[in-house]
mmCIF file of C-alpha atoms and ligand atoms in Angstrom:
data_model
loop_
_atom_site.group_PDB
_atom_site.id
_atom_site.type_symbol
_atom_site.label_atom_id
_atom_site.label_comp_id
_atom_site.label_asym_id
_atom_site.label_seq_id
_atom_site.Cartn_x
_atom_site.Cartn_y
_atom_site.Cartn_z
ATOM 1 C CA UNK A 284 -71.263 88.538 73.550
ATOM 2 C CA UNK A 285 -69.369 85.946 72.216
ATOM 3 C CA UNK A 286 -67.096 85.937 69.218
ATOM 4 C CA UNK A 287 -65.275 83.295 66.721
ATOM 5 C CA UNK A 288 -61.814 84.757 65.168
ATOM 6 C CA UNK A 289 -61.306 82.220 62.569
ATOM 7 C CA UNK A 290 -57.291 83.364 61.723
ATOM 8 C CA UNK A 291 -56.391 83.736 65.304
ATOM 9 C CA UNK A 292 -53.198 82.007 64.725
ATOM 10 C CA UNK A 293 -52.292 84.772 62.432
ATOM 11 C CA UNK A 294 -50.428 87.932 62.802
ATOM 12 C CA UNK A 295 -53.820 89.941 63.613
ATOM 13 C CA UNK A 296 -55.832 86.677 65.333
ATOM 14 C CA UNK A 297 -53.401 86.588 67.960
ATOM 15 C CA UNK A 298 -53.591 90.270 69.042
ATOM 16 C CA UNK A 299 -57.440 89.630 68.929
ATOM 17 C CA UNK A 300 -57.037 86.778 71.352
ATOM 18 C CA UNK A 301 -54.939 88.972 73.968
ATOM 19 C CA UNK A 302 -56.817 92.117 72.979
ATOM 20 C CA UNK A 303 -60.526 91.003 73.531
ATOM 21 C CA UNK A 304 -61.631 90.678 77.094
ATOM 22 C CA UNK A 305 -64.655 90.669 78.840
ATOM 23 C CA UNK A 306 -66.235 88.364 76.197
ATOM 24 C CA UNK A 307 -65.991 84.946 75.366
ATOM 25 C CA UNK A 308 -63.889 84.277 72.584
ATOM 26 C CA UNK A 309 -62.776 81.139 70.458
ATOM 27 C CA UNK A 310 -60.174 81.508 68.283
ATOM 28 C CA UNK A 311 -58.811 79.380 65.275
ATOM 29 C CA UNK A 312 -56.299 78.375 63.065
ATOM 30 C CA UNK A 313 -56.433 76.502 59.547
ATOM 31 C CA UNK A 314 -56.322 73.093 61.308
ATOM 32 C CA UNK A 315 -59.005 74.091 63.579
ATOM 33 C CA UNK A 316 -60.690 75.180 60.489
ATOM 34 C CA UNK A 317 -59.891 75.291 56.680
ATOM 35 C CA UNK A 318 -62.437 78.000 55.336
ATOM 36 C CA UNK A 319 -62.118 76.280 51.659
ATOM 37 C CA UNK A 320 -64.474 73.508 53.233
ATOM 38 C CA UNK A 321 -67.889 74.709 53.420
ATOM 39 C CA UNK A 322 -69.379 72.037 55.326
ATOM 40 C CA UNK A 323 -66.699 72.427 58.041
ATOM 41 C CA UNK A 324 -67.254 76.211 58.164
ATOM 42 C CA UNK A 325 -71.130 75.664 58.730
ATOM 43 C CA UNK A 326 -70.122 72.649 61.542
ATOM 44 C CA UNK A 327 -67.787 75.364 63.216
ATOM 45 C CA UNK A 328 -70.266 78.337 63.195
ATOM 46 C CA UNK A 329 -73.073 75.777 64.403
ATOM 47 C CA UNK A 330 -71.127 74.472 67.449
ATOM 48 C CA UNK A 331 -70.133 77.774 68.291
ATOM 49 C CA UNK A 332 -73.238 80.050 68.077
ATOM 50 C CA UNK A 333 -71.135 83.106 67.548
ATOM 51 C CA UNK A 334 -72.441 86.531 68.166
ATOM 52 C CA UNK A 335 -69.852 87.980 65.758
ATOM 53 C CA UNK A 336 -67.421 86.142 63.334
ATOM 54 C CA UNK A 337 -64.325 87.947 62.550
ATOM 55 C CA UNK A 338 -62.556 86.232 59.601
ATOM 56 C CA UNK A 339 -59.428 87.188 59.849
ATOM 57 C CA UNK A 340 -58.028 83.967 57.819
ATOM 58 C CA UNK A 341 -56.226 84.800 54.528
ATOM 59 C CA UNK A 342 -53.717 83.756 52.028
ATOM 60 C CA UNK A 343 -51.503 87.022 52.867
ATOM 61 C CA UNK A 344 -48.395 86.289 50.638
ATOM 62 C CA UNK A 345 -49.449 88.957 48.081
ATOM 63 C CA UNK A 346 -46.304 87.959 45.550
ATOM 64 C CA UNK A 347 -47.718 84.236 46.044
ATOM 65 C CA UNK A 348 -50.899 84.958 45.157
ATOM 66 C CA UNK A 349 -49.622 86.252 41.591
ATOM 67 C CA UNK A 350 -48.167 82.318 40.852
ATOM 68 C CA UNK A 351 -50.790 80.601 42.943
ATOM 69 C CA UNK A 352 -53.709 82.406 42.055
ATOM 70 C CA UNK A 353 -56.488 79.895 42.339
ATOM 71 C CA UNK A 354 -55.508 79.280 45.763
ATOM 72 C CA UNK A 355 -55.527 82.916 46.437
ATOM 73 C CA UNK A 356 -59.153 83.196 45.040
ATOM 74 C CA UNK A 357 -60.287 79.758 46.660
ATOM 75 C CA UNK A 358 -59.193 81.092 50.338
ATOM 76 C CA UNK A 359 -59.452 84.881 50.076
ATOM 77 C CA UNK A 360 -62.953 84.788 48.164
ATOM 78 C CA UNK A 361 -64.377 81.686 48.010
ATOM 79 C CA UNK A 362 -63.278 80.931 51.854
ATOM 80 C CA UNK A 363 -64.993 84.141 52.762
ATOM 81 C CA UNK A 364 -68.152 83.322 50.841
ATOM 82 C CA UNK A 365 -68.286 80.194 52.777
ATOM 83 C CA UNK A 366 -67.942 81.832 55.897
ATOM 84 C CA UNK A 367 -70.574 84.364 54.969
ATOM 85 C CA UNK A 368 -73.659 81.705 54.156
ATOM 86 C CA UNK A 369 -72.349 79.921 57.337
ATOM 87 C CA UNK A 370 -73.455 83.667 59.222
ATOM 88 C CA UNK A 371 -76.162 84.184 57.239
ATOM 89 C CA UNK A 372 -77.757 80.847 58.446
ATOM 90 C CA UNK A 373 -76.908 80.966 61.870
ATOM 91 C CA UNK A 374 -77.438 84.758 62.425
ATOM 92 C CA UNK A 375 -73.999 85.693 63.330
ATOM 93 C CA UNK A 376 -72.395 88.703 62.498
ATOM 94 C CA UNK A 377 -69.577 88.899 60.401
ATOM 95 C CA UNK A 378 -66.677 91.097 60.485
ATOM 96 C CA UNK A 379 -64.513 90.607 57.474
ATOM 97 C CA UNK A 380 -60.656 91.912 57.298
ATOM 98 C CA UNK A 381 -59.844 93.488 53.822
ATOM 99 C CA UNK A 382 -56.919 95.698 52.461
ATOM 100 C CA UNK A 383 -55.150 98.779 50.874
ATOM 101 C CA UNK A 384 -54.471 96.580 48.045
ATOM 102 C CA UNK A 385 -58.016 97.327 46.282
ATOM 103 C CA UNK A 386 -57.391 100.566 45.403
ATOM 104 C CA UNK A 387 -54.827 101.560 42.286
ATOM 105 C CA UNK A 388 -53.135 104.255 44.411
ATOM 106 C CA UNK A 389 -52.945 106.642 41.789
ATOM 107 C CA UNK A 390 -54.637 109.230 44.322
ATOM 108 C CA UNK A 391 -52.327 111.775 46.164
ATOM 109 C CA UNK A 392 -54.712 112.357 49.124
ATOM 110 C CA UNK A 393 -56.329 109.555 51.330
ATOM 111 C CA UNK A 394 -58.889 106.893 50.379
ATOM 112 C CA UNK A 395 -62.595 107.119 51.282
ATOM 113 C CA UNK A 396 -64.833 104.284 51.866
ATOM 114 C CA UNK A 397 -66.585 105.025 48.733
ATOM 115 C CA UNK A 398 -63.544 105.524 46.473
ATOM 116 C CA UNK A 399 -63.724 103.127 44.048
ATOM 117 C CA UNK A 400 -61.770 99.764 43.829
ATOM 118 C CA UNK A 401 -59.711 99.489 40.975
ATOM 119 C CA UNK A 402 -57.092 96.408 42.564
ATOM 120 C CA UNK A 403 -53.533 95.619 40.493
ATOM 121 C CA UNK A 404 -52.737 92.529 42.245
ATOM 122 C CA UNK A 405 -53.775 89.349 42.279
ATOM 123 C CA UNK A 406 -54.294 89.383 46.200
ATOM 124 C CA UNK A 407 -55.704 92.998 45.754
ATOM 125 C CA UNK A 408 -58.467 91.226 43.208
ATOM 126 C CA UNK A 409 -59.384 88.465 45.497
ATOM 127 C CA UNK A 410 -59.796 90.798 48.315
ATOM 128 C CA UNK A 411 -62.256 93.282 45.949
ATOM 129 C CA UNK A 412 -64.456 90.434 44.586
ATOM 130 C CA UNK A 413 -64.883 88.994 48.431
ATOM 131 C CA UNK A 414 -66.299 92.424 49.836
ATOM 132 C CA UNK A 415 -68.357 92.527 46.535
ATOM 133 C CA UNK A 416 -69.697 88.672 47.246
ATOM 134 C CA UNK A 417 -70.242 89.419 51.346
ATOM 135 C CA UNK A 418 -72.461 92.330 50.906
ATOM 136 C CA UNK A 419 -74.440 90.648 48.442
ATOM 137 C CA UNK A 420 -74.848 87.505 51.181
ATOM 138 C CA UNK A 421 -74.920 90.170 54.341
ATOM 139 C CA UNK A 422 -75.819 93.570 53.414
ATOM 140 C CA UNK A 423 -75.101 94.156 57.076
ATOM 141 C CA UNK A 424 -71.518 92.749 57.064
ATOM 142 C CA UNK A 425 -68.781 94.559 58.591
ATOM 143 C CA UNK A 426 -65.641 95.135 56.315
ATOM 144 C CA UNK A 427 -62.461 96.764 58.102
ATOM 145 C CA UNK A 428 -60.160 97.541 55.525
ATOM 146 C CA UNK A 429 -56.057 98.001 56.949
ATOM 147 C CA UNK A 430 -52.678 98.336 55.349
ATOM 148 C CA UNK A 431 -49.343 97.680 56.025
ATOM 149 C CA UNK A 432 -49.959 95.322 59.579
ATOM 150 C CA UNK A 433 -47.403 94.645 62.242
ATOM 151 C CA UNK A 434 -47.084 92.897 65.166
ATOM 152 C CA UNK A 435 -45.003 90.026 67.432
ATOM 153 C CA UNK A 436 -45.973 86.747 66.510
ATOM 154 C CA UNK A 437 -45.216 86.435 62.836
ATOM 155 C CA UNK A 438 -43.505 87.538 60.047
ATOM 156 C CA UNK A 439 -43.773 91.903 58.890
ATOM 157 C CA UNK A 440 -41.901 94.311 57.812
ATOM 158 C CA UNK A 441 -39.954 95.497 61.093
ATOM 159 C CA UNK A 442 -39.187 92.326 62.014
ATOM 160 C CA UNK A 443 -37.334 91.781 58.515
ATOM 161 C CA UNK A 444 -35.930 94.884 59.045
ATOM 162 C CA UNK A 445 -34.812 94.088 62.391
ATOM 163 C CA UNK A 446 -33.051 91.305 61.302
ATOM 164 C CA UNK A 447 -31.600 92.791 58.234
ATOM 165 C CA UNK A 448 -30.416 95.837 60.191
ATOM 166 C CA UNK A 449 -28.355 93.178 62.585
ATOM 167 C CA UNK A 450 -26.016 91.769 59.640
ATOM 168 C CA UNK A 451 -25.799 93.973 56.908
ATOM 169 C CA UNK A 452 -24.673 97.941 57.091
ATOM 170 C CA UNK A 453 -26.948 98.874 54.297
ATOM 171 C CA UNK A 454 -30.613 98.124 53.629
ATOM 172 C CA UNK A 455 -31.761 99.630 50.573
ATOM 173 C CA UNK A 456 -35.891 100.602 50.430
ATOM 174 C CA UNK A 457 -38.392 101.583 48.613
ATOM 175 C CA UNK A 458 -39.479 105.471 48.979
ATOM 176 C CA UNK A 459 -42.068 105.982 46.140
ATOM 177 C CA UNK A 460 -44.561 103.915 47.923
ATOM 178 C CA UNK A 461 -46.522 105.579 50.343
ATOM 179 C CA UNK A 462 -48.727 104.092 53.418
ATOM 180 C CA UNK A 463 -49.546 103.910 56.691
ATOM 181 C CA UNK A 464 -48.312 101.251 59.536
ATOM 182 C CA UNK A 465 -50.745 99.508 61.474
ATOM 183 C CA UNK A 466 -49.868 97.921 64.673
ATOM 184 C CA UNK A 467 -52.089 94.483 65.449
ATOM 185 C CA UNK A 468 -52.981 95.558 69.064
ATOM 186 C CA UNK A 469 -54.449 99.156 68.121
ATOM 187 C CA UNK A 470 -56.535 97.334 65.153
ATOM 188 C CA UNK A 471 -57.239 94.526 67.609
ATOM 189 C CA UNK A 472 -58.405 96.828 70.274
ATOM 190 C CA UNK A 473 -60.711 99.020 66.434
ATOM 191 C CA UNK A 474 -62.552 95.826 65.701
ATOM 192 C CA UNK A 475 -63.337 94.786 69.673
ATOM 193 C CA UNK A 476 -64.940 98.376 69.685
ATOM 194 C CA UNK A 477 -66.443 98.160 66.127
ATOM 195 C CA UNK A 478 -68.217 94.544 67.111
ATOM 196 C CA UNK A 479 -69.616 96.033 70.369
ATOM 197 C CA UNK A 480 -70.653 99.461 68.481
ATOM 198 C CA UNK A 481 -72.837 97.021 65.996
ATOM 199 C CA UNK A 482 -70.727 97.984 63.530
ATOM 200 C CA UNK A 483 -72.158 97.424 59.522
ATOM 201 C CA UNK A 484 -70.285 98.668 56.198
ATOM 202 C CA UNK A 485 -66.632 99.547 54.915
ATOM 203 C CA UNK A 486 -64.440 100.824 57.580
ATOM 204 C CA UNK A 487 -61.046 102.137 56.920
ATOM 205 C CA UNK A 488 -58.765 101.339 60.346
ATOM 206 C CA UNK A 489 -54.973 102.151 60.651
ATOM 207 C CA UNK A 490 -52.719 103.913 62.756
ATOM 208 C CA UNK A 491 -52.703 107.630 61.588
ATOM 209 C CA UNK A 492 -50.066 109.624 60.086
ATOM 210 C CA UNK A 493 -48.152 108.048 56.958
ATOM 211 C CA UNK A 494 -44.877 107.501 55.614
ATOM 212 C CA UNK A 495 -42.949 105.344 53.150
ATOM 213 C CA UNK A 496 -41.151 102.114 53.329
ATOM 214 C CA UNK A 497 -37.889 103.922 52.991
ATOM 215 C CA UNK A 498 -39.249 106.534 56.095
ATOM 216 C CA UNK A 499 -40.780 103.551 58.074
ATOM 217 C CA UNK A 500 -37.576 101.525 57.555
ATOM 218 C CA UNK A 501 -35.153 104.743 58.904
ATOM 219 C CA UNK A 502 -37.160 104.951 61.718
ATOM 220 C CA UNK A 503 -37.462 101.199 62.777
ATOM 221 C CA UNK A 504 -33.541 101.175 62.709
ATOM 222 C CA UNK A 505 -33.312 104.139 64.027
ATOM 223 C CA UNK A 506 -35.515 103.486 67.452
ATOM 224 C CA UNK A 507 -33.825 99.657 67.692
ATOM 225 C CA UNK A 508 -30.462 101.798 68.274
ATOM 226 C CA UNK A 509 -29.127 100.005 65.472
ATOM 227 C CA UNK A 510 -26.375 100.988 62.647
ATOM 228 C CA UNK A 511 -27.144 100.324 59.337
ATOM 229 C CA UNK A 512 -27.656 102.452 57.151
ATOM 230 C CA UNK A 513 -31.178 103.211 55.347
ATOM 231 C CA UNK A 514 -30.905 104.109 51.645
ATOM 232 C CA UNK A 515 -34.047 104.711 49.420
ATOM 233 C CA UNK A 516 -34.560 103.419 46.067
ATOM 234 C CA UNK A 517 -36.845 103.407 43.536
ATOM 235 C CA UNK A 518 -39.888 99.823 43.170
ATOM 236 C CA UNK A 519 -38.426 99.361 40.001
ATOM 237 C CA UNK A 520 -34.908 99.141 41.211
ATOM 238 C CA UNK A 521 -36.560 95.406 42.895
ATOM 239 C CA UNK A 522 -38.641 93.731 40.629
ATOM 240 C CA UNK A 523 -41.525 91.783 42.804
ATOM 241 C CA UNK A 524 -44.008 89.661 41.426
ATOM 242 C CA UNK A 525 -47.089 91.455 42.445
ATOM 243 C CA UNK A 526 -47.804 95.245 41.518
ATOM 244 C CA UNK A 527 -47.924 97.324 44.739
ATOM 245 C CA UNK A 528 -50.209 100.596 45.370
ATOM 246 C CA UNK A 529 -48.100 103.831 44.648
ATOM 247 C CA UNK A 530 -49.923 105.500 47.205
ATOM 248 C CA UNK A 531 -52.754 103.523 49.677
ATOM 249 C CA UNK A 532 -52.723 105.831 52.800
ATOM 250 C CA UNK A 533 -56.836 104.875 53.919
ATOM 251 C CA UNK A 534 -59.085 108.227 55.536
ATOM 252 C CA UNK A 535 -59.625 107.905 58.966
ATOM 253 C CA UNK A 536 -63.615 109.967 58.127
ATOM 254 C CA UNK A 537 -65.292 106.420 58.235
ATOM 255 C CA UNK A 538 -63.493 105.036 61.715
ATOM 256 C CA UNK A 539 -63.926 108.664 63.484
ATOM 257 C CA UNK A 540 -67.631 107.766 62.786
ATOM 258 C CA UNK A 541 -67.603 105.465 65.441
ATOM 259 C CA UNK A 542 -65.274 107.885 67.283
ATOM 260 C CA UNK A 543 -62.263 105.163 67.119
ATOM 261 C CA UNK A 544 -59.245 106.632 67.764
ATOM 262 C CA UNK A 545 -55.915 105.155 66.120
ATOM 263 C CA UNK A 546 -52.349 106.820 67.750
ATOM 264 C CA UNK A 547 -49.685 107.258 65.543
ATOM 265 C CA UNK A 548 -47.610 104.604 63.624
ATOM 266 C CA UNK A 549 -44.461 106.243 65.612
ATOM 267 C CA UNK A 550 -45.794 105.547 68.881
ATOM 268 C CA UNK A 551 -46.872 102.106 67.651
ATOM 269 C CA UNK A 552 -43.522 101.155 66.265
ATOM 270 C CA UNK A 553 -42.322 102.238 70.160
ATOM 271 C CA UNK A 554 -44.754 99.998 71.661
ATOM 272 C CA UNK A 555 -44.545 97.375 69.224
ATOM 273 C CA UNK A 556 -40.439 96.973 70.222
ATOM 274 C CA UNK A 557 -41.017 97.160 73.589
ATOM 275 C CA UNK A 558 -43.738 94.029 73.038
ATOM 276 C CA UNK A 559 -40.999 92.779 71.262
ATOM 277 C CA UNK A 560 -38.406 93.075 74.013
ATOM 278 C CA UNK A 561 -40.185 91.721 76.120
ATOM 279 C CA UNK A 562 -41.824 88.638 74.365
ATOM 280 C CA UNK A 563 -38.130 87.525 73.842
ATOM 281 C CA UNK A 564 -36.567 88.096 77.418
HETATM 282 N N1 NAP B 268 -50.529 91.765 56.933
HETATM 283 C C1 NAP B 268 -50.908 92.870 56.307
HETATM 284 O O1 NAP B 268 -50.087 93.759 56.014
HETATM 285 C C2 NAP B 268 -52.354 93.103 55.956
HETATM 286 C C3 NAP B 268 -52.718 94.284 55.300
HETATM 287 C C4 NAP B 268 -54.069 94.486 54.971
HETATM 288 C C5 NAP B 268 -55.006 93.517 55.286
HETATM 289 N N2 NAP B 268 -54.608 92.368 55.908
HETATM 290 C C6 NAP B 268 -55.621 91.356 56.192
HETATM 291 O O2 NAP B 268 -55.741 91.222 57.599
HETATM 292 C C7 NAP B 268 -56.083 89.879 57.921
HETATM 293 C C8 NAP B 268 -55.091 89.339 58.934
HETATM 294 O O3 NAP B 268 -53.793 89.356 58.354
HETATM 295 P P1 NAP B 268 -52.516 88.771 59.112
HETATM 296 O O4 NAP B 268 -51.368 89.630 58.728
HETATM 297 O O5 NAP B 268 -52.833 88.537 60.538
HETATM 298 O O6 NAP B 268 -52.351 87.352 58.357
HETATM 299 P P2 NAP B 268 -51.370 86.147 58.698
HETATM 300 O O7 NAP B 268 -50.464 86.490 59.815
HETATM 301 O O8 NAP B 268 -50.781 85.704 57.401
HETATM 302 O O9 NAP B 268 -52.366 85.007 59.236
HETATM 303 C C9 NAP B 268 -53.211 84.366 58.348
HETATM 304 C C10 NAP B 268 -54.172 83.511 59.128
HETATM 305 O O10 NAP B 268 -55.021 82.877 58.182
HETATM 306 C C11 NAP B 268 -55.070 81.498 58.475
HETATM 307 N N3 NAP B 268 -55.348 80.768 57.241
HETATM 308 C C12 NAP B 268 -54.654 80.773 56.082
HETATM 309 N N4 NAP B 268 -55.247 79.991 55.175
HETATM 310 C C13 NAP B 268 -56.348 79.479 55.780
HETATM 311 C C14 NAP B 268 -57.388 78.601 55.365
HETATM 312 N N5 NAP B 268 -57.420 78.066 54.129
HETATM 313 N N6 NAP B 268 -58.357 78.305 56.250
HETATM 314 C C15 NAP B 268 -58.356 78.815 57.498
HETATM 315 N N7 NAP B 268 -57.414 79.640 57.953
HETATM 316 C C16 NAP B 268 -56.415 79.973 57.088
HETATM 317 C C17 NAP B 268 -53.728 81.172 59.078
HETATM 318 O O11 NAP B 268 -53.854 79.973 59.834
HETATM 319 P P3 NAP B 268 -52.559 79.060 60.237
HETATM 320 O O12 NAP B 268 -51.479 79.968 60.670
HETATM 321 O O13 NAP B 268 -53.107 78.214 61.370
HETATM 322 O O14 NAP B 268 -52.223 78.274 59.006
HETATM 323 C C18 NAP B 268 -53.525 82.407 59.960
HETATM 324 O O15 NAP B 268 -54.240 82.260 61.153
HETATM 325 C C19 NAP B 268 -56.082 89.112 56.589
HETATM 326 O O16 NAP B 268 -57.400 89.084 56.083
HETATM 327 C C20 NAP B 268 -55.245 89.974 55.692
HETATM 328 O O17 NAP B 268 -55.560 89.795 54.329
HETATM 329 C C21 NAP B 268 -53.310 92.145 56.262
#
């Protein structure tokens, strides 16, 4: 088999790179490839002659994309779109990387596949109308949706914490918004096994268990041996730019139909600092 990650500078696209062996794999970034330009999308796919696409690529600064919204839709749709035709035409597979963020998250118990999308944010909307567009190109497309990513390479929410925890003694977060953690080299290792499984359809893939920002905060400090203290608040206590999900914890029913299993977000945070550790020393 042999893949394209288009992203694979990213957060995710680098785990994918040191996750996915025993294939041939080409990753890229935006200046291998801008997926805005369609005719550079179709050159890239051509030279390749991809098996499977994964577009991991995004605009992921979800309070940007509420004041730059026409890039948001330009890269997160339209960039997806382009990527999709360039499949379509060279009979690739595609594997498309969506989010929590297009559901409402007025539900109190987890998200199915076929729950509908009702998104609040700008980047939540972009993501919705692409899934929409790439079935309608490739009714056999492959859409993973994730929340809440982590990883070593980039920026996320531990790391802030991390650094946050080392000069302040209190770190006040958010505890009315509930998710679930996902750790880049557990999703990496979901979509290597969804691509060779043939994978088609919504797929929901994160780490199981879930917490909130406040609980997944405590514990980050708490495992780094660090001091400061955690104290929850309320989302309206910080006003941000883009609306977030109250509650966006995903079902794991659609991944354990390709019997993928995810640990927990606990023992991914423990693995995730000792990546850490260790990519610094
Ligand atoms: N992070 C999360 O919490 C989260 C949650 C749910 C879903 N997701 C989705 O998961 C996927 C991976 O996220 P991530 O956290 O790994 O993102 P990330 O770290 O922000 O990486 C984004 C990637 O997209 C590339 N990119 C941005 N604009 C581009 C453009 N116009 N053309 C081509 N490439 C472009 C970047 O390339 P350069 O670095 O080379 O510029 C980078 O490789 C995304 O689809 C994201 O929406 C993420």
């Amino acid at each position: 088999m042999k893949a394209l990650v288009i992203g694979a500078t990213g957060l995710l696209g680098q785990a994918l790179i040191g996750q996915w062996t025993g294939d041939e794999v080409v990753g890229l970034g935006s200046r291998d490839v801008d997926i805005r330009d369609r005719a550079r999308v179709r050159q890239i796919v051509e030279e390749n002659h991809p098996d499977w696409i994964v577009l991991a690529a995004a605009y992921t600064d979800v309070d940007g994309c509420e004041t730059n919204r026409e890039l948001a839709f330009s890269v997160n749709r339209d960039g997806a779109v382009n990527v999709a035709h360039a499949a379509r035409d060279a009979r690739a597979r595609l594997l498309f990387l969506s989010s929590d963020y297009v559901f409402e998250g007025n539900k109190t118990s987890p998200y199915e596949i076929d729950d509908s999308r009702n998104p609040q944010s700008v980047y939540g909307r972009t993501k919705a109308e692409a899934e929409i567009a790439l079935v309608g190109i490739l009714p056999q497309c492959s859409i993973v949706r994730t929340s809440w990513v982590f990883g070593v390479g980039g920026k996320c929410f531990p790391e802030t914490i991390l650094k946050l925890a080392t000069s302040r003694p209190t770190l006040d977060v958010v505890q009315d918004q509930r998710g679930c953690p996902t750790y880049t080299v557990d999703l990496a290792r979901a979509i290597v096994e969804l691509c060779h499984q043939d994978a088609s359809g919504l797929v929901h893939v994160t780490n199981s268990g879930e917490c909130s920002w406040f609980e997944f905060a405590r514990e980050i400090v708490a495992r780094a041996g660090l001091t400061s203290e955690v104290r929850p608040i309320s989302s309206q206590q910080i006003a941000r730019p883009a609306p977030r999900p109250r509650y966006s914890v995903l079902a794991a029913t659609s991944r354990q139909h390709y019997r993928i299993e995810m640990p927990e977000w606990k023992d991914a945070l423990g693995r995730y600092l000792e990546e850490r550790n260790q990519s610094a020393s």
